[in-house]
Amino acid sequence: MQPLRTLSLWMDQLDEPLCARPALREDLTADVCIIGAGYTGLWTAYYLKRQAPQLDIAVIDANIAGFGASGRNGGWLMGNLLGEDRLLATLSPQQRRASIDLLHGIPEEVHRVLQREGIDCDYRKGGVLYCAARYPEQERSLRAHLDDLYRQGMTEDDYRWLRPEQLEAQLRVNNAYGAIYSPHTATIQPARLVRGLARAVEALGVPIYENTPAIDWLPGEVRTPLARVRCQWTVPAVEGYATNLPPLGKHQLPVQSLLVATEPLPEATWAQIGLSQGQAFSESSRQVTYGQRTADNRLVFGARGGYRFGGRLREDFNLDEHEVELRRYLFSELFPQLQHVRITHTWGGNLGMARRFRPHMLCDRQRGIALAGGYGGEGVGASNLGGRTLAALILNQHNELTGQPWVLDNRPLSSLASWPPEPCRWLGYNAIIHSFVHEDRTLANPASAPWRRRLAGSLADFMEGFMH
Ligand SMILES: Cc1cc2nc3c(=O)[nH]c(=O)nc-3n(C[C@H](O)[C@H](O)[C@H](O)COP(=O)(O)OP(=O)(O)OC[C@H]3O[C@@H](n4cnc5c(N)ncnc54)[C@H](O)[C@@H]3O)c2cc1C
């Protein structure tokens, strides 16, 4: 197995020794068995145990807490959900505003827990900047997106346009056309959050068994190599690893995202770039880029990866030269002074993409299953909401968490939308991604004729339509 410290920059930065907790060796009876010690599983355990200390909860993980996306992500803690515009579309304006406020409140809720539990994960609420900087079409699409957000009931306090000279006060990118700024995002050191959460959950009296894969799960029983857990509730919290636990893989595709981190950069370089408040940033292309300045002054920058035929998980995240150089090219377009900077860490991970690109929080009361996922690369904040919501559902509460359009209460697993079988998944997913890459290449080339630019954009729009 890959040494745990090499899983990501974040795991490498941990001060603690990275040794696994004991595996489950004897049969167990629990009220709730949580499969997966990432954010979703641990937040669920945390909120459940705080509200109902009498519950016996056990968490098992195939590896160690934070082995999955939770120990590897880009550290954007966002106050929103992927696809929330479509999820909220059926609500009245008042209901919609209440849902939006719930989402925007996620970073503060995480911050409250960090303070309560003494978890230091470099939380900085500097907001997020979505920049138009590489080609003029980015400004058009960002402005159209901003109009959409206002139509949905967001205000200038939630999202606002920054002209290039306003953006400069926060971030100086080459050739800026402007940016959308939103205050509802924080940046964090992801591994410190997940490892700190694991300790907080243990301190509440929830055991975590590591190196304990679920090899089978049925209503009321989870089987692991050495022992079984009999339980009233099962919470499969494996997001990007859903193919490991049939039939979950039908509903959630494992998709990769890949990152690089530079060496710590000198103050003089950061004085040129900015990002002094811990802002998250991206450039607005369909390559899905995301970056942050870390607490130790590195640039961490990621972009979308791929999908493997049959949902095969990627295990080896030693990025090849092409994968590294694509990310270097994308961040050097924004920061030409970083073109030859030393990259010290490269890594990636599997995340879960739900059909129609909408997250879900589901409770099957008959079979005792509760799960949240399909966050599609926006799961750091969403998993906190997921954990709170699953705890409320299991405790049979009816409150603002459980009344949301992404919550499917008292519904079977089969009510989640399914991806079509192979080879359609692979062909479809890759056709969409290729149209995005083709669009980006065409638009980034100033010599591309206007008709080529329009065609590339229309094709990518058309393909994106399929995703939803
Ligand atoms: C490279 C990358 C960058 C990302 N960047 C961001 C970002 O900046 N902002 C954002 O909001 N989101 C981001 N995401 C998404 C976000 O990290 C995830 O949505 C979130 O961490 C999911 O948490 P989770 O607990 O549901 O799953 P995970 O953290 O993946 O945890 C699942 C756990 O289940 C365990 N497991 C798997 N199979 C089994 C089994 N059979 N039995 C027992 N245990 C099992 C795994 O070992 C793992 O520990 C990113 C994801 C990746 C991969």
Coordinates of C-alpha atoms and ligand atoms in Angstrom, one line a residue:
M1 CA 0.0 0.0 0.0
Q2 CA 1.1 3.6 -0.7
P3 CA 2.8 5.1 2.3
L4 CA 0.1 7.2 4.0
R5 CA 2.1 10.4 4.2
T6 CA 2.4 10.5 0.4
L7 CA -1.3 10.5 -0.1
S8 CA -1.3 14.3 -0.3
L9 CA 0.5 17.4 0.8
W10 CA -2.0 17.6 3.6
M11 CA -1.2 14.1 5.0
D12 CA 2.5 14.9 4.7
Q13 CA 2.0 18.0 6.8
L14 CA 0.4 16.2 9.8
D15 CA 2.4 16.4 13.0
E16 CA 0.9 13.2 14.4
P17 CA 2.2 9.7 13.6
L18 CA 0.1 8.1 11.0
C19 CA -0.6 4.6 12.3
A20 CA -3.8 2.8 11.9
R21 CA -6.2 2.2 14.8
P22 CA -7.0 -1.5 15.6
A23 CA -9.1 -3.4 13.1
L24 CA -12.4 -5.0 14.1
R25 CA -11.7 -8.6 15.2
E26 CA -14.9 -9.6 17.0
D27 CA -18.6 -9.5 16.1
L28 CA -20.3 -6.4 17.4
T29 CA -23.8 -5.2 17.9
A30 CA -24.4 -1.4 17.4
D31 CA -27.3 0.9 16.8
V32 CA -25.5 2.5 13.9
C33 CA -22.7 1.2 11.8
I34 CA -21.0 3.8 9.7
I35 CA -18.9 2.6 6.7
G36 CA -16.2 5.1 5.9
A37 CA -14.2 7.5 8.1
G38 CA -14.2 10.5 5.9
Y39 CA -16.1 13.7 6.5
T40 CA -19.5 12.2 5.8
G41 CA -19.1 9.3 8.2
L42 CA -17.4 11.3 10.9
W43 CA -19.8 14.2 10.8
T44 CA -22.7 11.8 11.0
A45 CA -21.2 10.1 14.0
Y46 CA -20.4 13.4 15.6
Y47 CA -23.9 14.9 15.4
L48 CA -25.6 11.7 16.2
K49 CA -23.6 11.0 19.3
R50 CA -23.9 14.6 20.6
Q51 CA -27.6 14.5 20.4
A52 CA -28.1 10.9 21.4
P53 CA -25.2 9.8 23.7
Q54 CA -27.0 6.6 24.5
L55 CA -26.6 5.3 20.9
D56 CA -23.9 2.7 20.2
I57 CA -22.2 3.8 17.0
A58 CA -19.3 2.1 15.3
V59 CA -17.3 3.5 12.4
I60 CA -15.2 1.2 10.2
D61 CA -12.8 2.2 7.4
A62 CA -11.0 0.1 4.9
N63 CA -7.9 2.2 5.4
I64 CA -7.5 5.0 7.9
A65 CA -9.6 8.1 8.7
G66 CA -8.9 10.5 6.0
F67 CA -7.6 8.0 3.4
G68 CA -10.3 9.1 0.9
A69 CA -11.1 12.4 -0.6
S70 CA -11.4 14.0 2.8
G71 CA -7.6 13.8 3.3
R72 CA -6.8 14.9 -0.2
N73 CA -9.1 17.6 -1.4
G74 CA -8.4 21.2 -2.4
G75 CA -9.6 22.6 0.9
W76 CA -12.4 24.7 -0.3
L77 CA -15.1 24.7 2.4
M78 CA -18.0 26.0 0.4
G79 CA -21.4 27.2 1.6
N80 CA -23.3 25.7 -1.3
L81 CA -24.2 22.4 -3.0
L82 CA -23.5 21.3 -6.6
G83 CA -26.6 21.8 -8.7
E84 CA -28.4 23.8 -6.0
D85 CA -30.0 26.0 -8.6
R86 CA -31.9 23.0 -10.1
L87 CA -32.6 21.6 -6.7
L88 CA -34.1 24.9 -5.4
A89 CA -36.0 25.7 -8.6
T90 CA -39.3 24.3 -7.4
L91 CA -39.4 26.2 -4.1
S92 CA -41.1 29.5 -3.3
P93 CA -38.9 32.6 -3.1
Q94 CA -39.1 32.5 0.8
Q95 CA -38.3 28.8 1.0
R96 CA -35.5 29.2 -1.5
R97 CA -34.0 32.0 0.6
A98 CA -34.2 29.9 3.7
S99 CA -32.4 27.0 1.9
I100 CA -29.8 29.3 0.6
D101 CA -29.1 30.7 4.1
L102 CA -28.8 27.2 5.4
L103 CA -26.2 26.4 2.8
H104 CA -24.3 29.7 3.3
G105 CA -24.2 29.0 7.0
I106 CA -22.1 25.8 6.5
P107 CA -18.6 27.3 6.9
E108 CA -19.7 29.0 10.2
E109 CA -21.2 25.7 11.5
V110 CA -17.9 23.9 10.8
H111 CA -16.0 26.8 12.4
R112 CA -18.2 26.5 15.6
V113 CA -17.3 22.8 15.8
L114 CA -13.6 23.5 15.2
Q115 CA -13.6 25.9 18.2
R116 CA -15.6 23.6 20.4
E117 CA -13.4 20.6 19.7
G118 CA -10.1 22.4 19.5
I119 CA -9.4 21.4 15.9
D120 CA -6.8 23.5 14.2
C121 CA -7.1 23.1 10.4
D122 CA -6.0 26.6 9.2
Y123 CA -9.6 27.7 8.8
R124 CA -9.7 31.1 7.1
K125 CA -12.9 32.6 5.8
G126 CA -11.6 34.7 3.0
G127 CA -14.4 34.0 0.5
V128 CA -13.9 32.8 -3.1
L129 CA -13.0 34.5 -6.4
Y130 CA -14.2 33.0 -9.7
C131 CA -12.0 34.8 -12.2
A132 CA -12.3 35.5 -15.9
A133 CA -8.7 35.8 -16.9
R134 CA -7.8 33.5 -19.8
Y135 CA -10.2 34.5 -22.5
P136 CA -13.1 37.0 -23.0
E137 CA -15.8 34.3 -23.1
Q138 CA -15.1 33.7 -19.4
E139 CA -16.4 37.1 -18.5
R140 CA -19.6 36.6 -20.5
S141 CA -20.3 33.2 -18.9
L142 CA -19.5 34.5 -15.4
R143 CA -21.8 37.5 -15.9
A144 CA -24.6 35.2 -17.1
H145 CA -24.0 33.0 -14.1
L146 CA -24.2 36.0 -11.8
D147 CA -27.5 37.0 -13.4
D148 CA -28.8 33.5 -12.8
L149 CA -27.8 33.7 -9.1
Y150 CA -29.7 37.0 -8.7
R151 CA -32.7 35.5 -10.4
Q152 CA -32.6 32.6 -7.8
G153 CA -32.7 35.1 -4.9
M154 CA -29.1 35.7 -4.1
T155 CA -28.1 39.3 -3.4
E156 CA -25.0 41.4 -3.9
D157 CA -24.0 40.4 -0.3
D158 CA -23.8 36.8 -1.5
Y159 CA -22.2 37.2 -4.9
R160 CA -20.9 40.4 -6.6
W161 CA -19.0 41.3 -9.7
L162 CA -15.5 42.7 -9.2
R163 CA -14.0 44.8 -12.0
P164 CA -10.3 44.1 -12.8
E165 CA -9.2 47.0 -10.6
Q166 CA -11.4 45.8 -7.7
L167 CA -10.1 42.2 -8.1
E168 CA -6.5 43.5 -7.8
A169 CA -7.1 44.4 -4.2
Q170 CA -7.5 40.7 -3.5
L171 CA -5.8 38.8 -6.3
R172 CA -3.6 39.8 -9.2
V173 CA -3.9 37.5 -12.2
N174 CA -2.6 38.1 -15.6
N175 CA -5.0 39.7 -18.1
A176 CA -8.1 39.8 -15.7
Y177 CA -11.5 40.6 -17.2
G178 CA -13.1 40.6 -13.8
A179 CA -14.4 38.1 -11.2
I180 CA -17.3 37.0 -9.1
Y181 CA -16.6 37.3 -5.4
S182 CA -18.6 35.5 -2.7
P183 CA -17.9 35.6 1.0
H184 CA -19.5 32.2 1.7
T185 CA -16.4 30.0 1.4
A186 CA -13.5 29.3 3.7
T187 CA -10.2 27.4 3.1
I188 CA -8.9 24.7 5.3
Q189 CA -6.1 22.1 5.6
P190 CA -8.3 19.1 4.8
A191 CA -6.4 16.3 6.5
R192 CA -6.2 18.3 9.8
L193 CA -10.0 18.6 9.7
V194 CA -10.7 14.9 9.1
R195 CA -8.1 13.6 11.5
G196 CA -9.3 16.1 14.2
L197 CA -12.9 15.1 13.6
A198 CA -11.9 11.4 14.1
R199 CA -10.4 12.3 17.5
A200 CA -13.4 14.3 18.4
V201 CA -15.7 11.4 17.6
E202 CA -13.6 9.0 19.5
A203 CA -13.6 11.3 22.5
L204 CA -17.5 11.2 22.4
G205 CA -17.2 7.4 22.8
V206 CA -17.5 6.2 19.2
P207 CA -14.9 3.6 18.3
I208 CA -13.3 3.7 14.9
Y209 CA -12.0 0.5 13.4
E210 CA -9.4 1.0 10.7
N211 CA -8.1 -1.5 8.1
T212 CA -11.6 -2.9 8.3
P213 CA -13.2 -3.0 4.8
A214 CA -16.9 -3.8 4.6
I215 CA -16.9 -6.7 2.2
D216 CA -20.7 -7.0 2.1
W217 CA -23.6 -5.1 3.5
L218 CA -27.2 -6.1 4.0
P219 CA -30.0 -4.4 6.0
G220 CA -29.0 -4.9 9.6
E221 CA -25.6 -6.5 9.0
V222 CA -22.2 -5.4 7.7
R223 CA -19.6 -8.0 7.1
T224 CA -15.8 -7.4 7.4
P225 CA -13.0 -9.9 6.8
L226 CA -12.8 -10.9 10.5
A227 CA -16.1 -9.9 12.1
R228 CA -19.7 -8.8 11.6
V229 CA -21.5 -5.8 12.8
R230 CA -25.2 -6.3 13.5
C231 CA -26.9 -2.9 13.4
Q232 CA -30.3 -1.2 13.3
W233 CA -28.9 1.5 10.9
T234 CA -26.2 1.3 8.3
V235 CA -24.6 4.4 6.9
P236 CA -22.5 3.7 3.9
A237 CA -20.3 6.9 3.7
V238 CA -17.8 5.9 1.0
E239 CA -18.5 8.6 -1.7
G240 CA -15.9 8.0 -4.4
Y241 CA -15.6 4.3 -3.5
A242 CA -19.3 3.4 -4.1
T243 CA -18.3 0.8 -6.6
N244 CA -16.9 -1.2 -3.6
L245 CA -20.3 -1.5 -2.1
P246 CA -22.9 -2.7 -4.7
P247 CA -25.4 -1.5 -5.6
L248 CA -24.2 2.0 -4.6
G249 CA -22.0 2.2 -7.7
K250 CA -25.0 2.4 -10.0
H251 CA -25.9 5.8 -8.5
Q252 CA -22.4 7.3 -8.0
L253 CA -19.5 7.3 -10.5
P254 CA -16.0 7.5 -9.2
V255 CA -14.3 10.5 -10.9
Q256 CA -10.8 11.7 -10.2
S257 CA -9.5 15.1 -9.5
L258 CA -5.8 15.9 -9.5
L259 CA -3.7 18.5 -7.7
V260 CA -0.2 19.9 -7.4
A261 CA 1.4 22.0 -4.7
T262 CA 4.4 24.3 -5.1
E263 CA 7.2 24.8 -2.7
P264 CA 6.5 27.6 -0.1
L265 CA 6.8 30.8 -2.1
P266 CA 8.6 33.9 -0.8
E267 CA 6.6 36.9 0.5
A268 CA 7.7 39.0 -2.4
T269 CA 5.9 36.6 -4.8
W270 CA 2.8 36.7 -2.7
A271 CA 3.0 40.5 -2.6
Q272 CA 2.6 40.3 -6.4
I273 CA -0.2 37.7 -6.3
G274 CA -2.3 38.6 -3.2
L275 CA -4.7 36.1 -1.6
S276 CA -3.7 37.4 1.8
Q277 CA -7.0 36.5 3.5
G278 CA -7.1 32.8 2.7
Q279 CA -9.4 33.3 -0.3
A280 CA -10.1 30.3 -2.6
F281 CA -9.9 31.0 -6.3
S282 CA -10.6 29.4 -9.6
E283 CA -10.5 30.5 -13.2
S284 CA -13.8 30.1 -14.9
S285 CA -13.4 27.3 -17.5
R286 CA -15.1 23.9 -17.7
Q287 CA -11.7 22.4 -16.7
V288 CA -13.0 22.9 -13.1
T289 CA -9.9 24.5 -11.6
Y290 CA -9.5 25.3 -7.9
G291 CA -6.7 26.8 -5.8
Q292 CA -5.7 28.3 -2.5
R293 CA -2.7 29.8 -0.8
T294 CA -1.8 27.5 2.0
A295 CA -1.0 28.6 5.5
D296 CA 2.7 27.9 4.8
N297 CA 2.6 30.0 1.6
R298 CA 2.4 27.3 -1.1
L299 CA 0.1 27.5 -4.1
V300 CA -2.2 24.4 -4.2
F301 CA -3.9 24.1 -7.6
G302 CA -6.2 21.4 -8.9
A303 CA -8.2 20.5 -12.0
R304 CA -10.7 17.9 -13.0
G305 CA -9.3 14.4 -13.8
G306 CA -11.0 11.5 -15.6
Y307 CA -13.3 8.5 -15.3
R308 CA -12.2 5.0 -15.8
F309 CA -14.1 2.3 -17.8
G310 CA -16.4 0.2 -15.5
G311 CA -15.9 2.7 -12.6
R312 CA -12.5 1.2 -11.9
L313 CA -11.0 3.2 -9.0
R314 CA -7.7 4.9 -9.5
E315 CA -5.3 3.7 -6.8
D316 CA -2.0 5.1 -8.0
F317 CA -2.0 8.9 -7.8
N318 CA 1.6 9.4 -8.9
L319 CA 0.7 12.0 -11.5
D320 CA 2.3 11.6 -14.9
E321 CA 4.2 14.4 -16.6
H322 CA 1.2 15.4 -18.8
E323 CA -1.1 15.6 -15.7
V324 CA 1.4 17.8 -13.9
E325 CA 2.2 20.0 -16.8
L326 CA -1.5 20.6 -17.6
R327 CA -1.9 22.0 -14.1
R328 CA 1.3 24.0 -14.3
Y329 CA 0.1 25.5 -17.7
L330 CA -3.3 26.4 -16.2
F331 CA -1.8 28.2 -13.1
S332 CA 1.0 29.8 -15.1
E333 CA -1.6 31.4 -17.4
L334 CA -2.9 33.2 -14.3
F335 CA 0.5 33.7 -12.6
P336 CA 3.3 33.8 -15.3
Q337 CA 5.9 34.4 -12.6
L338 CA 5.2 30.8 -11.4
Q339 CA 5.9 29.1 -14.7
H340 CA 9.1 27.5 -13.5
V341 CA 8.3 27.1 -9.8
R342 CA 9.2 23.9 -8.1
I343 CA 6.3 21.5 -7.6
T344 CA 6.9 19.5 -4.4
H345 CA 3.7 17.4 -4.2
T346 CA 1.3 15.9 -6.7
W347 CA -1.7 13.8 -5.8
G348 CA -5.3 13.1 -6.5
G349 CA -8.3 11.2 -5.3
N350 CA -11.7 9.7 -6.2
L351 CA -14.9 11.6 -5.7
G352 CA -18.5 10.6 -6.2
M353 CA -20.6 12.0 -9.1
A354 CA -24.3 11.4 -8.9
R355 CA -26.5 11.1 -12.0
R356 CA -27.9 14.5 -12.9
F357 CA -25.0 16.0 -10.9
R358 CA -27.1 16.6 -7.7
P359 CA -26.1 15.5 -4.2
H360 CA -28.6 13.5 -2.2
M361 CA -29.3 12.7 1.5
L362 CA -31.5 9.6 1.7
C363 CA -33.1 7.7 4.4
D364 CA -34.6 4.2 3.8
R365 CA -36.5 3.6 7.0
Q366 CA -37.7 0.1 6.1
R367 CA -34.2 -1.2 5.5
G368 CA -32.4 1.0 8.0
I369 CA -30.1 2.7 5.5
A370 CA -29.1 6.4 5.6
L371 CA -26.6 7.9 3.2
A372 CA -25.4 11.2 1.7
G373 CA -23.2 11.7 -1.3
G374 CA -22.9 12.6 -4.9
Y375 CA -21.3 15.9 -3.9
G376 CA -19.4 16.0 -7.2
G377 CA -16.2 17.7 -6.1
E378 CA -18.0 20.1 -3.7
G379 CA -18.2 17.8 -0.7
V380 CA -16.1 19.5 2.0
G381 CA -19.0 21.7 3.2
A382 CA -21.8 19.5 1.8
S383 CA -20.6 16.5 3.9
N384 CA -21.0 18.6 7.0
L385 CA -24.6 19.3 6.0
G386 CA -24.9 15.6 5.0
G387 CA -23.7 14.5 8.5
R388 CA -26.1 16.8 10.3
T389 CA -29.0 15.8 8.0
L390 CA -28.4 12.0 8.4
A391 CA -28.2 12.4 12.1
A392 CA -31.6 14.2 12.1
L393 CA -33.1 11.6 9.8
I394 CA -31.9 8.7 11.9
L395 CA -33.3 10.4 15.0
N396 CA -36.6 10.9 13.2
Q397 CA -36.5 14.7 13.5
H398 CA -38.4 16.9 11.2
N399 CA -36.6 20.2 10.9
E400 CA -35.1 22.6 8.4
L401 CA -32.4 20.1 7.6
T402 CA -34.8 17.3 6.7
G403 CA -37.2 19.4 4.7
Q404 CA -34.8 20.3 1.9
P405 CA -35.2 19.3 -1.8
W406 CA -32.0 17.2 -1.7
V407 CA -33.4 15.0 1.2
L408 CA -35.2 11.8 0.2
D409 CA -36.9 10.6 3.4
N410 CA -38.5 7.2 3.7
R411 CA -37.4 6.3 0.2
P412 CA -35.6 3.2 -1.0
L413 CA -32.1 3.3 -2.5
S414 CA -33.6 2.5 -5.9
S415 CA -35.2 6.0 -5.9
L416 CA -31.8 7.5 -6.6
A417 CA -31.2 8.1 -10.3
S418 CA -28.9 5.5 -11.9
W419 CA -26.1 6.0 -14.4
P420 CA -26.6 4.0 -17.7
P421 CA -24.6 0.8 -18.0
E422 CA -21.2 0.6 -19.7
P423 CA -20.0 1.4 -22.3
C424 CA -22.5 4.3 -22.3
R425 CA -21.2 5.8 -19.0
W426 CA -17.6 5.8 -20.2
L427 CA -18.4 7.0 -23.7
G428 CA -20.8 9.7 -22.4
Y429 CA -18.6 10.9 -19.6
N430 CA -15.5 11.1 -21.9
A431 CA -17.4 12.7 -24.7
I432 CA -18.5 15.5 -22.4
I433 CA -15.0 16.0 -20.9
H434 CA -13.5 16.0 -24.4
S435 CA -15.9 18.7 -25.5
F436 CA -14.8 20.8 -22.5
V437 CA -11.1 20.3 -23.2
H438 CA -11.7 21.2 -26.9
E439 CA -13.6 24.3 -25.9
D440 CA -10.8 25.4 -23.5
R441 CA -8.1 24.9 -26.1
T442 CA -10.0 26.7 -28.8
L443 CA -10.9 29.7 -26.5
A444 CA -7.5 30.0 -25.0
N445 CA -6.0 30.4 -28.5
P446 CA -6.3 34.0 -29.5
A447 CA -5.9 33.0 -33.1
S448 CA -9.1 30.8 -33.1
A449 CA -11.6 32.2 -35.6
P450 CA -14.8 33.6 -34.1
W451 CA -16.9 30.8 -35.7
R452 CA -14.6 28.1 -34.2
R453 CA -15.0 29.8 -30.8
R454 CA -18.8 29.8 -31.1
L455 CA -18.9 26.2 -32.3
A456 CA -16.6 25.0 -29.5
G457 CA -18.8 26.8 -26.9
S458 CA -22.1 25.6 -28.3
L459 CA -20.8 22.0 -28.4
A460 CA -19.7 22.2 -24.8
D461 CA -23.0 23.8 -23.8
F462 CA -24.9 21.0 -25.6
M463 CA -22.8 18.3 -23.9
E464 CA -23.2 20.0 -20.5
G465 CA -27.0 19.8 -21.0
F466 CA -26.7 16.0 -21.0
M467 CA -25.1 16.1 -17.6
H468 CA -28.2 17.5 -16.1
Ligands
LIG1 C1 -8.7 15.6 -5.4 C2 -10.0 16.1 -4.8 C3 -10.1 17.5 -4.6 C4 -11.3 17.9 -4.0 N1 -11.4 19.2 -3.7 C5 -12.6 19.7 -3.1 C6 -12.6 21.0 -2.6 O1 -11.7 21.8 -2.7 N2 -13.8 21.4 -2.0 C7 -14.9 20.6 -1.9 O2 -15.9 21.0 -1.4 N3 -14.8 19.3 -2.3 C8 -13.6 18.8 -2.8 N4 -13.5 17.5 -3.1 C9 -14.6 16.6 -2.8 C10 -14.6 16.2 -1.3 O3 -13.3 16.1 -0.9 C11 -15.4 15.0 -1.0 O4 -16.7 15.1 -1.6 C12 -15.5 14.6 0.4 O5 -14.3 14.6 1.1 C13 -16.2 13.3 0.6 O6 -16.1 12.8 1.9 P1 -16.7 11.4 2.2 O7 -16.5 11.2 3.7 O8 -18.1 11.3 1.7 O9 -15.8 10.4 1.4 P2 -14.2 10.1 1.6 O10 -13.5 11.1 2.2 O11 -13.8 9.6 0.2 O12 -14.3 8.8 2.6 C14 -14.7 7.6 2.2 C15 -14.0 6.6 3.1 O13 -14.6 5.3 2.9 C16 -13.5 4.3 3.0 N5 -14.0 3.1 2.3 C17 -14.1 2.9 1.0 N6 -14.6 1.7 0.8 C18 -14.8 1.1 2.0 C19 -15.3 -0.1 2.4 N7 -15.7 -1.1 1.5 N8 -15.3 -0.4 3.7 C20 -14.9 0.5 4.6 N9 -14.5 1.7 4.3 C21 -14.4 2.0 3.0 C22 -12.3 5.0 2.4 O14 -11.1 4.4 2.9 C23 -12.5 6.4 2.8 O15 -11.8 6.7 4.0 C24 -12.4 17.0 -3.7 C25 -12.2 15.6 -4.0 C26 -11.0 15.2 -4.5 C27 -10.8 13.7 -4.7

